[in-house]
Amino acid sequence: MFVRIKKDWELPESQATPESLFFQRRTLLKAAGFTLAAGLLPYSSFGATAGFPSNLNPKYPVGELQMTKEDLITNYNNFYEFSFDKKDIAAQAKKFKSEPWTLEISGMVHKPQTFDVNQLVRQLGIEQRVYRFRCVEAWAMVVPWDGFPLQKLVDLVQPTKQAKYLRFASFLDKEMAPGQARSPQYPWPYNEGLTLAEAAHELPLMVTGVYGKPLPSQNGAPLRLIVPWKYGFKSIKSITKIEFTDKMPNTLWNDLAPNEYGFYANVNPAVDHPRWSQKRERIVGTWFKKQDTFKFNGYGEQVADLYKGLDLKKWY
Ligand SMILES: Nc1nc2c(c(=O)[nH]1)N[C@H]1C(S)=C(S)[C@@H](COP(=O)(O)O)O[C@H]1N2
Ligand SMILES: [Mo]
């Protein structure tokens, strides 16, 4: 039998957050009249019992968002390295080994280095943020992620003046990932990119967990990116390498279908995918209930400035 070794930064099982607690705390927060506050305040300051999310960043709260159930977040996935079938990925990813794991940072940085991921998490700390998530296939979730801001990592490795982009790469292992063997026409490993300005923004999160528990393999263990204002395919899973570069990186989806999946891929209801509309989105976990899609997935106030001068009507 496989015994999972507990990560030393991991929370005791008894402190992981059941969904019900999230809602309880949400009520508590409301009662405290607490919507926006500077800095990270432990929930315990509001009289909540101990445990996650003790590090919920109050700038990204549950608020009025209807959280997607944990069971759906971890069993309705996109992870082509394992399967094309969303509901089969959790099963296919069972033998995936995400421990030990290193993250290599290279290229145009003053401090290139290879981190042990657990060590990195201990060094940078984890906070929790509730983000809306919008897949290019027109479905949406609301997820409580655990992780550290990518911004912190960027600061740590110190980009040089020439650096303009980050190129992220996932893993390559045909034995552990049956999808990589089954689809040799795909340019594995999965890779993605951001501009340095995007990466240095406060929103992108390097995710290590969901609902206060370590990230399951099917969601991109042990470390994945979440960029909440972009289509989900930008949020690359199981990252092994980040290279800082002065050239716009190629991306797996852009290589495969350049007229369908651009580099920027900001959520935009005004620009249809060539094969379907992006105006509305299906709420995962409801019986085909739909809602309007927001520009930048609702994060326009924070990020629109990054795109001054870019024609967002085009499929970027
Ligand atoms: N390495 C890798 N990362 C990936 C993908 C993938 O196939 N491989 N799929 C992307 C897509 S299309 C989406 S919608 C999200 C899904 O994340 P989730 O399964 O945690 O909801 O992961 C993204 N990151
Ligand atoms: Mo997606």
mmCIF file of C-alpha atoms and ligand atoms in Angstrom:
data_model
loop_
_atom_site.group_PDB
_atom_site.id
_atom_site.type_symbol
_atom_site.label_atom_id
_atom_site.label_comp_id
_atom_site.label_asym_id
_atom_site.label_seq_id
_atom_site.Cartn_x
_atom_site.Cartn_y
_atom_site.Cartn_z
ATOM 1 C CA MET A 1 0.000 0.000 0.000
ATOM 2 C CA PHE A 2 1.180 3.470 -0.822
ATOM 3 C CA VAL A 3 1.598 5.612 2.249
ATOM 4 C CA ARG A 4 1.637 9.306 1.577
ATOM 5 C CA ILE A 5 4.337 11.132 3.466
ATOM 6 C CA LYS A 6 3.009 14.303 5.016
ATOM 7 C CA LYS A 7 4.698 17.501 3.916
ATOM 8 C CA ASP A 8 6.088 19.369 6.880
ATOM 9 C CA TRP A 9 4.258 22.542 5.884
ATOM 10 C CA GLU A 10 1.020 20.655 5.620
ATOM 11 C CA LEU A 11 -1.830 21.258 8.008
ATOM 12 C CA PRO A 12 -3.049 18.592 10.356
ATOM 13 C CA GLU A 13 -5.985 16.736 8.848
ATOM 14 C CA SER A 14 -8.176 18.041 11.639
ATOM 15 C CA GLN A 15 -7.472 21.574 10.500
ATOM 16 C CA ALA A 16 -8.161 21.190 6.800
ATOM 17 C CA THR A 17 -11.302 23.071 5.948
ATOM 18 C CA PRO A 18 -14.481 21.225 5.242
ATOM 19 C CA GLU A 19 -16.708 23.242 2.933
ATOM 20 C CA SER A 20 -19.159 23.899 5.724
ATOM 21 C CA LEU A 21 -16.490 25.704 7.715
ATOM 22 C CA PHE A 22 -15.763 27.971 4.808
ATOM 23 C CA PHE A 23 -19.335 29.116 4.797
ATOM 24 C CA GLN A 24 -19.383 29.493 8.548
ATOM 25 C CA ARG A 25 -16.331 31.708 8.337
ATOM 26 C CA ARG A 26 -17.804 33.638 5.507
ATOM 27 C CA THR A 27 -20.736 34.476 7.750
ATOM 28 C CA LEU A 28 -18.323 35.403 10.506
ATOM 29 C CA LEU A 29 -16.488 37.732 8.178
ATOM 30 C CA LYS A 30 -19.696 39.390 7.191
ATOM 31 C CA ALA A 31 -20.715 39.766 10.808
ATOM 32 C CA ALA A 32 -17.390 41.440 11.483
ATOM 33 C CA GLY A 33 -18.132 43.856 8.617
ATOM 34 C CA PHE A 34 -14.909 42.703 7.107
ATOM 35 C CA THR A 35 -14.564 43.053 3.375
ATOM 36 C CA LEU A 36 -11.307 44.790 2.555
ATOM 37 C CA ALA A 37 -8.444 45.162 4.959
ATOM 38 C CA ALA A 38 -4.738 45.615 4.547
ATOM 39 C CA GLY A 39 -2.471 42.694 5.201
ATOM 40 C CA LEU A 40 -3.170 39.163 6.242
ATOM 41 C CA LEU A 41 -5.227 38.730 9.338
ATOM 42 C CA PRO A 42 -5.781 35.371 10.903
ATOM 43 C CA TYR A 43 -9.384 34.322 11.145
ATOM 44 C CA SER A 44 -8.804 33.642 14.782
ATOM 45 C CA SER A 45 -8.918 37.384 15.309
ATOM 46 C CA PHE A 46 -12.614 37.080 14.606
ATOM 47 C CA GLY A 47 -13.178 34.344 17.064
ATOM 48 C CA ALA A 48 -13.188 31.497 14.545
ATOM 49 C CA THR A 49 -11.799 28.167 15.637
ATOM 50 C CA ALA A 50 -8.253 27.251 14.710
ATOM 51 C CA GLY A 51 -7.374 25.907 11.301
ATOM 52 C CA PHE A 52 -7.326 26.744 7.650
ATOM 53 C CA PRO A 53 -8.022 29.074 6.103
ATOM 54 C CA SER A 54 -6.161 30.896 8.805
ATOM 55 C CA ASN A 55 -4.239 32.576 6.011
ATOM 56 C CA LEU A 56 -7.100 33.670 3.802
ATOM 57 C CA ASN A 57 -5.994 36.881 2.159
ATOM 58 C CA PRO A 58 -8.914 39.202 2.940
ATOM 59 C CA LYS A 59 -8.437 40.977 -0.375
ATOM 60 C CA TYR A 60 -9.658 37.832 -2.163
ATOM 61 C CA PRO A 61 -12.522 36.573 0.014
ATOM 62 C CA VAL A 62 -15.427 34.317 -0.736
ATOM 63 C CA GLY A 63 -17.739 37.326 -0.635
ATOM 64 C CA GLU A 64 -20.855 36.699 -2.676
ATOM 65 C CA LEU A 65 -19.172 34.014 -4.767
ATOM 66 C CA GLN A 66 -20.778 30.592 -4.795
ATOM 67 C CA MET A 67 -17.908 28.212 -4.181
ATOM 68 C CA THR A 68 -17.641 25.108 -6.317
ATOM 69 C CA LYS A 69 -17.708 21.885 -4.320
ATOM 70 C CA GLU A 70 -14.351 20.302 -3.604
ATOM 71 C CA ASP A 71 -15.470 17.044 -5.135
ATOM 72 C CA LEU A 72 -16.104 18.784 -8.475
ATOM 73 C CA ILE A 73 -12.883 20.786 -8.466
ATOM 74 C CA THR A 74 -10.936 17.562 -7.994
ATOM 75 C CA ASN A 75 -12.942 15.327 -10.344
ATOM 76 C CA TYR A 76 -13.758 17.530 -13.309
ATOM 77 C CA ASN A 77 -10.380 18.411 -14.776
ATOM 78 C CA ASN A 78 -8.371 19.248 -17.838
ATOM 79 C CA PHE A 79 -4.929 17.624 -17.793
ATOM 80 C CA TYR A 80 -4.110 16.206 -21.204
ATOM 81 C CA GLU A 81 -0.980 14.454 -19.949
ATOM 82 C CA PHE A 82 -3.336 11.958 -18.313
ATOM 83 C CA SER A 83 -6.565 11.816 -20.268
ATOM 84 C CA PHE A 84 -8.922 13.738 -22.538
ATOM 85 C CA ASP A 85 -11.775 12.618 -20.340
ATOM 86 C CA LYS A 86 -12.347 15.204 -17.590
ATOM 87 C CA LYS A 87 -13.829 12.639 -15.245
ATOM 88 C CA ASP A 88 -11.056 10.074 -15.742
ATOM 89 C CA ILE A 89 -8.086 12.310 -14.937
ATOM 90 C CA ALA A 90 -8.205 11.801 -11.172
ATOM 91 C CA ALA A 91 -8.000 8.031 -11.695
ATOM 92 C CA GLN A 92 -5.265 8.238 -14.343
ATOM 93 C CA ALA A 93 -3.177 10.551 -12.145
ATOM 94 C CA LYS A 94 -3.150 8.187 -9.151
ATOM 95 C CA LYS A 95 0.333 6.892 -9.838
ATOM 96 C CA PHE A 96 1.770 10.312 -10.504
ATOM 97 C CA LYS A 97 4.729 10.969 -8.216
ATOM 98 C CA SER A 98 4.986 14.629 -7.235
ATOM 99 C CA GLU A 99 7.408 14.174 -4.348
ATOM 100 C CA PRO A 100 10.278 15.032 -4.350
ATOM 101 C CA TRP A 101 9.920 17.861 -6.875
ATOM 102 C CA THR A 102 12.240 20.605 -7.959
ATOM 103 C CA LEU A 103 11.545 23.892 -9.700
ATOM 104 C CA GLU A 104 14.333 25.229 -11.880
ATOM 105 C CA ILE A 105 14.534 28.964 -12.516
ATOM 106 C CA SER A 106 16.859 29.959 -15.327
ATOM 107 C CA GLY A 107 17.534 32.589 -17.980
ATOM 108 C CA MET A 108 17.534 36.319 -17.490
ATOM 109 C CA VAL A 109 17.651 36.496 -13.699
ATOM 110 C CA HIS A 110 20.382 37.561 -11.301
ATOM 111 C CA LYS A 111 19.752 34.550 -9.082
ATOM 112 C CA PRO A 112 19.097 31.456 -11.171
ATOM 113 C CA GLN A 113 18.467 28.471 -8.915
ATOM 114 C CA THR A 114 16.779 25.144 -8.445
ATOM 115 C CA PHE A 115 14.380 24.930 -5.532
ATOM 116 C CA ASP A 116 13.066 21.961 -3.668
ATOM 117 C CA VAL A 117 9.346 22.770 -3.785
ATOM 118 C CA ASN A 118 8.624 22.033 -0.114
ATOM 119 C CA GLN A 119 11.557 24.225 0.868
ATOM 120 C CA LEU A 120 10.280 27.007 -1.384
ATOM 121 C CA VAL A 121 6.801 26.826 0.128
ATOM 122 C CA ARG A 122 8.265 27.052 3.619
ATOM 123 C CA GLN A 123 10.358 30.025 2.565
ATOM 124 C CA LEU A 124 7.550 31.987 0.898
ATOM 125 C CA GLY A 125 4.608 30.880 3.033
ATOM 126 C CA ILE A 126 1.082 30.076 1.892
ATOM 127 C CA GLU A 127 -2.001 32.182 1.778
ATOM 128 C CA GLN A 128 -5.451 31.382 0.567
ATOM 129 C CA ARG A 129 -7.407 33.189 -2.119
ATOM 130 C CA VAL A 130 -10.826 32.577 -3.564
ATOM 131 C CA TYR A 131 -10.733 33.114 -7.330
ATOM 132 C CA ARG A 132 -13.139 32.736 -10.185
ATOM 133 C CA PHE A 133 -11.878 30.266 -12.788
ATOM 134 C CA ARG A 134 -12.976 30.330 -16.445
ATOM 135 C CA CYS A 135 -12.020 27.644 -18.969
ATOM 136 C CA VAL A 136 -11.893 28.546 -22.663
ATOM 137 C CA GLU A 137 -14.482 25.769 -23.159
ATOM 138 C CA ALA A 138 -17.038 28.096 -21.512
ATOM 139 C CA TRP A 139 -17.421 26.565 -18.074
ATOM 140 C CA ALA A 140 -16.614 28.245 -14.781
ATOM 141 C CA MET A 141 -15.848 27.463 -11.159
ATOM 142 C CA VAL A 142 -15.020 29.367 -7.972
ATOM 143 C CA VAL A 143 -12.035 27.893 -6.167
ATOM 144 C CA PRO A 144 -10.316 28.467 -2.804
ATOM 145 C CA TRP A 145 -6.651 28.019 -3.725
ATOM 146 C CA ASP A 146 -3.653 27.879 -1.383
ATOM 147 C CA GLY A 147 -0.327 29.162 -2.608
ATOM 148 C CA PHE A 148 2.095 32.061 -2.802
ATOM 149 C CA PRO A 149 1.990 35.001 -5.207
ATOM 150 C CA LEU A 150 4.182 34.487 -8.286
ATOM 151 C CA GLN A 151 5.300 38.056 -7.613
ATOM 152 C CA LYS A 152 7.215 36.815 -4.544
ATOM 153 C CA LEU A 153 9.131 34.303 -6.634
ATOM 154 C CA VAL A 154 9.922 36.923 -9.275
ATOM 155 C CA ASP A 155 11.328 39.190 -6.550
ATOM 156 C CA LEU A 156 13.368 36.334 -5.149
ATOM 157 C CA VAL A 157 15.202 35.497 -8.394
ATOM 158 C CA GLN A 158 15.585 39.129 -9.543
ATOM 159 C CA PRO A 159 14.954 39.447 -13.294
ATOM 160 C CA THR A 160 17.620 41.290 -15.280
ATOM 161 C CA LYS A 161 16.783 44.389 -17.327
ATOM 162 C CA GLN A 162 16.503 42.337 -20.524
ATOM 163 C CA ALA A 163 13.854 39.957 -19.162
ATOM 164 C CA LYS A 164 10.400 40.523 -20.686
ATOM 165 C CA TYR A 165 8.662 37.138 -20.501
ATOM 166 C CA LEU A 166 8.452 33.980 -18.421
ATOM 167 C CA ARG A 167 8.293 30.589 -20.060
ATOM 168 C CA PHE A 168 6.785 27.848 -17.879
ATOM 169 C CA ALA A 169 7.271 24.141 -18.562
ATOM 170 C CA SER A 170 5.459 21.177 -17.121
ATOM 171 C CA PHE A 171 6.976 17.680 -16.733
ATOM 172 C CA LEU A 172 7.824 15.026 -19.296
ATOM 173 C CA ASP A 173 7.279 11.436 -18.217
ATOM 174 C CA LYS A 174 5.523 9.058 -20.587
ATOM 175 C CA GLU A 175 5.388 6.305 -17.999
ATOM 176 C CA MET A 176 3.561 8.298 -15.362
ATOM 177 C CA ALA A 177 1.481 10.288 -17.827
ATOM 178 C CA PRO A 178 -0.299 7.983 -20.288
ATOM 179 C CA GLY A 179 -1.617 10.939 -22.290
ATOM 180 C CA GLN A 180 1.909 11.931 -23.289
ATOM 181 C CA ALA A 181 2.489 8.518 -24.812
ATOM 182 C CA ARG A 182 -0.959 8.388 -26.398
ATOM 183 C CA SER A 183 -0.689 11.806 -28.073
ATOM 184 C CA PRO A 184 2.819 12.000 -29.545
ATOM 185 C CA GLN A 185 1.647 14.717 -31.938
ATOM 186 C CA TYR A 186 1.448 17.136 -28.990
ATOM 187 C CA PRO A 187 4.643 19.124 -28.386
ATOM 188 C CA TRP A 188 5.209 17.903 -24.806
ATOM 189 C CA PRO A 189 6.016 19.055 -22.218
ATOM 190 C CA TYR A 190 3.022 21.386 -21.828
ATOM 191 C CA ASN A 191 4.309 24.904 -21.736
ATOM 192 C CA GLU A 192 2.902 28.354 -21.226
ATOM 193 C CA GLY A 193 4.048 31.930 -20.855
ATOM 194 C CA LEU A 194 3.368 35.315 -19.292
ATOM 195 C CA THR A 195 4.859 38.758 -19.765
ATOM 196 C CA LEU A 196 7.068 39.843 -16.895
ATOM 197 C CA ALA A 197 4.579 42.623 -16.112
ATOM 198 C CA GLU A 198 1.796 40.027 -15.797
ATOM 199 C CA ALA A 199 3.951 37.755 -13.634
ATOM 200 C CA ALA A 200 4.904 40.638 -11.346
ATOM 201 C CA HIS A 201 1.242 41.589 -10.854
ATOM 202 C CA GLU A 202 -0.257 40.684 -7.482
ATOM 203 C CA LEU A 203 -2.930 38.303 -8.826
ATOM 204 C CA PRO A 204 -1.083 35.291 -10.339
ATOM 205 C CA LEU A 205 -0.782 32.602 -7.703
ATOM 206 C CA MET A 206 1.619 29.658 -7.544
ATOM 207 C CA VAL A 207 -0.791 27.103 -6.193
ATOM 208 C CA THR A 208 0.079 24.323 -3.757
ATOM 209 C CA GLY A 209 -3.350 23.398 -2.468
ATOM 210 C CA VAL A 210 -7.091 23.613 -2.727
ATOM 211 C CA TYR A 211 -9.646 23.833 0.100
ATOM 212 C CA GLY A 212 -6.743 23.910 2.553
ATOM 213 C CA LYS A 213 -5.345 20.538 1.473
ATOM 214 C CA PRO A 214 -2.272 19.770 -0.630
ATOM 215 C CA LEU A 215 -3.023 19.952 -4.333
ATOM 216 C CA PRO A 216 -4.227 16.602 -5.720
ATOM 217 C CA SER A 217 -2.260 15.277 -8.703
ATOM 218 C CA GLN A 218 -5.186 15.836 -11.049
ATOM 219 C CA ASN A 219 -5.139 19.566 -10.224
ATOM 220 C CA GLY A 220 -1.415 19.922 -10.965
ATOM 221 C CA ALA A 221 0.545 18.780 -7.905
ATOM 222 C CA PRO A 222 2.769 19.844 -6.412
ATOM 223 C CA LEU A 223 2.854 23.335 -7.911
ATOM 224 C CA ARG A 224 0.740 24.990 -10.604
ATOM 225 C CA LEU A 225 0.002 28.471 -11.789
ATOM 226 C CA ILE A 226 -3.351 30.239 -11.512
ATOM 227 C CA VAL A 227 -3.954 33.397 -13.541
ATOM 228 C CA PRO A 228 -7.584 34.223 -12.744
ATOM 229 C CA TRP A 229 -8.206 36.777 -15.522
ATOM 230 C CA LYS A 230 -7.053 34.454 -18.309
ATOM 231 C CA TYR A 231 -8.584 31.339 -19.827
ATOM 232 C CA GLY A 232 -7.767 28.237 -17.796
ATOM 233 C CA PHE A 233 -5.241 26.795 -20.249
ATOM 234 C CA LYS A 234 -2.761 29.529 -19.218
ATOM 235 C CA SER A 235 -2.807 28.109 -15.678
ATOM 236 C CA ILE A 236 -0.157 25.452 -16.293
ATOM 237 C CA LYS A 237 0.036 22.485 -13.939
ATOM 238 C CA SER A 238 2.913 20.544 -12.352
ATOM 239 C CA ILE A 239 5.568 23.117 -13.203
ATOM 240 C CA THR A 240 9.200 21.998 -13.372
ATOM 241 C CA LYS A 241 10.858 25.007 -15.005
ATOM 242 C CA ILE A 242 10.499 28.739 -15.404
ATOM 243 C CA GLU A 243 12.783 30.493 -17.839
ATOM 244 C CA PHE A 244 13.022 34.296 -17.951
ATOM 245 C CA THR A 245 13.553 35.462 -21.523
ATOM 246 C CA ASP A 246 13.392 38.468 -23.840
ATOM 247 C CA LYS A 247 11.328 36.609 -26.472
ATOM 248 C CA MET A 248 7.622 35.853 -26.359
ATOM 249 C CA PRO A 249 7.544 32.125 -25.551
ATOM 250 C CA ASN A 250 5.703 29.638 -27.699
ATOM 251 C CA THR A 251 2.887 27.835 -25.902
ATOM 252 C CA LEU A 252 1.541 24.316 -26.444
ATOM 253 C CA TRP A 253 -1.930 25.459 -27.451
ATOM 254 C CA ASN A 254 -0.695 28.248 -29.667
ATOM 255 C CA ASP A 255 1.593 25.786 -31.465
ATOM 256 C CA LEU A 256 -1.299 23.374 -31.990
ATOM 257 C CA ALA A 257 -4.027 25.865 -32.975
ATOM 258 C CA PRO A 258 -2.697 29.416 -33.386
ATOM 259 C CA ASN A 259 -6.026 30.800 -34.614
ATOM 260 C CA GLU A 260 -7.846 29.471 -31.540
ATOM 261 C CA TYR A 261 -5.477 29.960 -28.599
ATOM 262 C CA GLY A 262 -3.432 33.130 -28.342
ATOM 263 C CA PHE A 263 -0.595 34.110 -26.068
ATOM 264 C CA TYR A 264 -2.566 36.615 -23.994
ATOM 265 C CA ALA A 265 -5.828 34.646 -23.790
ATOM 266 C CA ASN A 266 -7.500 37.162 -21.495
ATOM 267 C CA VAL A 267 -11.096 36.220 -20.755
ATOM 268 C CA ASN A 268 -13.191 38.324 -23.100
ATOM 269 C CA PRO A 269 -16.914 37.776 -23.767
ATOM 270 C CA ALA A 270 -16.690 40.118 -26.778
ATOM 271 C CA VAL A 271 -14.395 37.819 -28.733
ATOM 272 C CA ASP A 272 -15.841 34.449 -29.670
ATOM 273 C CA HIS A 273 -13.731 31.354 -29.980
ATOM 274 C CA PRO A 274 -13.759 30.421 -33.697
ATOM 275 C CA ARG A 275 -15.977 27.434 -32.839
ATOM 276 C CA TRP A 276 -18.215 28.749 -30.033
ATOM 277 C CA SER A 277 -19.393 31.865 -28.207
ATOM 278 C CA GLN A 278 -17.613 33.196 -25.134
ATOM 279 C CA LYS A 279 -20.471 35.467 -24.057
ATOM 280 C CA ARG A 280 -21.736 33.142 -21.357
ATOM 281 C CA GLU A 281 -20.405 30.346 -19.188
ATOM 282 C CA ARG A 282 -21.803 27.199 -17.626
ATOM 283 C CA ILE A 283 -21.491 27.045 -13.844
ATOM 284 C CA VAL A 284 -19.958 23.684 -12.995
ATOM 285 C CA GLY A 285 -21.998 21.955 -10.316
ATOM 286 C CA THR A 286 -25.342 23.320 -11.437
ATOM 287 C CA TRP A 287 -27.699 21.690 -13.836
ATOM 288 C CA PHE A 288 -26.499 23.615 -16.907
ATOM 289 C CA LYS A 289 -27.095 26.970 -15.316
ATOM 290 C CA LYS A 290 -25.382 29.740 -17.246
ATOM 291 C CA GLN A 291 -24.195 33.229 -16.414
ATOM 292 C CA ASP A 292 -22.683 36.136 -18.324
ATOM 293 C CA THR A 293 -18.918 36.074 -18.724
ATOM 294 C CA PHE A 294 -17.070 39.163 -17.553
ATOM 295 C CA LYS A 295 -14.202 40.822 -19.340
ATOM 296 C CA PHE A 296 -10.949 39.743 -17.672
ATOM 297 C CA ASN A 297 -13.145 37.276 -15.794
ATOM 298 C CA GLY A 298 -14.175 40.085 -13.454
ATOM 299 C CA TYR A 299 -10.621 41.220 -12.631
ATOM 300 C CA GLY A 300 -10.546 44.142 -15.073
ATOM 301 C CA GLU A 301 -10.177 46.769 -12.402
ATOM 302 C CA GLN A 302 -6.914 45.193 -11.318
ATOM 303 C CA VAL A 303 -5.420 44.164 -14.651
ATOM 304 C CA ALA A 304 -6.794 46.261 -17.535
ATOM 305 C CA ASP A 305 -3.848 48.652 -17.258
ATOM 306 C CA LEU A 306 -1.475 45.879 -18.263
ATOM 307 C CA TYR A 307 -2.971 45.918 -21.763
ATOM 308 C CA LYS A 308 -3.007 49.577 -22.680
ATOM 309 C CA GLY A 309 -2.295 49.851 -26.392
ATOM 310 C CA LEU A 310 -3.217 46.241 -27.193
ATOM 311 C CA ASP A 311 -6.242 45.617 -29.418
ATOM 312 C CA LEU A 312 -8.211 43.208 -27.255
ATOM 313 C CA LYS A 313 -10.869 42.735 -29.952
ATOM 314 C CA LYS A 314 -8.382 40.526 -31.690
ATOM 315 C CA TRP A 315 -7.828 36.994 -30.535
ATOM 316 C CA TYR A 316 -4.615 37.546 -28.663
HETATM 317 N N1 LIG B 1 0.250 20.682 -17.664
HETATM 318 C C1 LIG B 1 -1.019 21.006 -17.958
HETATM 319 N N2 LIG B 1 -1.565 22.106 -17.414
HETATM 320 C C2 LIG B 1 -2.851 22.440 -17.690
HETATM 321 C C3 LIG B 1 -3.624 21.661 -18.595
HETATM 322 C C4 LIG B 1 -3.027 20.503 -19.150
HETATM 323 O O1 LIG B 1 -3.642 19.752 -19.944
HETATM 324 N N3 LIG B 1 -1.730 20.194 -18.801
HETATM 325 N N4 LIG B 1 -4.928 22.044 -18.892
HETATM 326 C C5 LIG B 1 -5.266 23.456 -18.682
HETATM 327 C C6 LIG B 1 -6.691 23.718 -18.803
HETATM 328 S S1 LIG B 1 -7.352 23.705 -20.370
HETATM 329 C C7 LIG B 1 -7.483 24.032 -17.731
HETATM 330 S S2 LIG B 1 -9.096 24.492 -17.911
HETATM 331 C C8 LIG B 1 -6.937 23.944 -16.342
HETATM 332 C C9 LIG B 1 -7.811 23.007 -15.536
HETATM 333 O O2 LIG B 1 -7.443 23.030 -14.195
HETATM 334 P P1 LIG B 1 -8.252 22.131 -13.141
HETATM 335 O O3 LIG B 1 -8.291 20.738 -13.666
HETATM 336 O O4 LIG B 1 -7.509 22.253 -11.857
HETATM 337 O O5 LIG B 1 -9.634 22.734 -13.062
HETATM 338 O O6 LIG B 1 -5.598 23.491 -16.313
HETATM 339 C C10 LIG B 1 -4.761 23.979 -17.339
HETATM 340 N N5 LIG B 1 -3.394 23.551 -17.097
HETATM 341 MO MO MO B 2 -9.383 24.867 -20.183
#
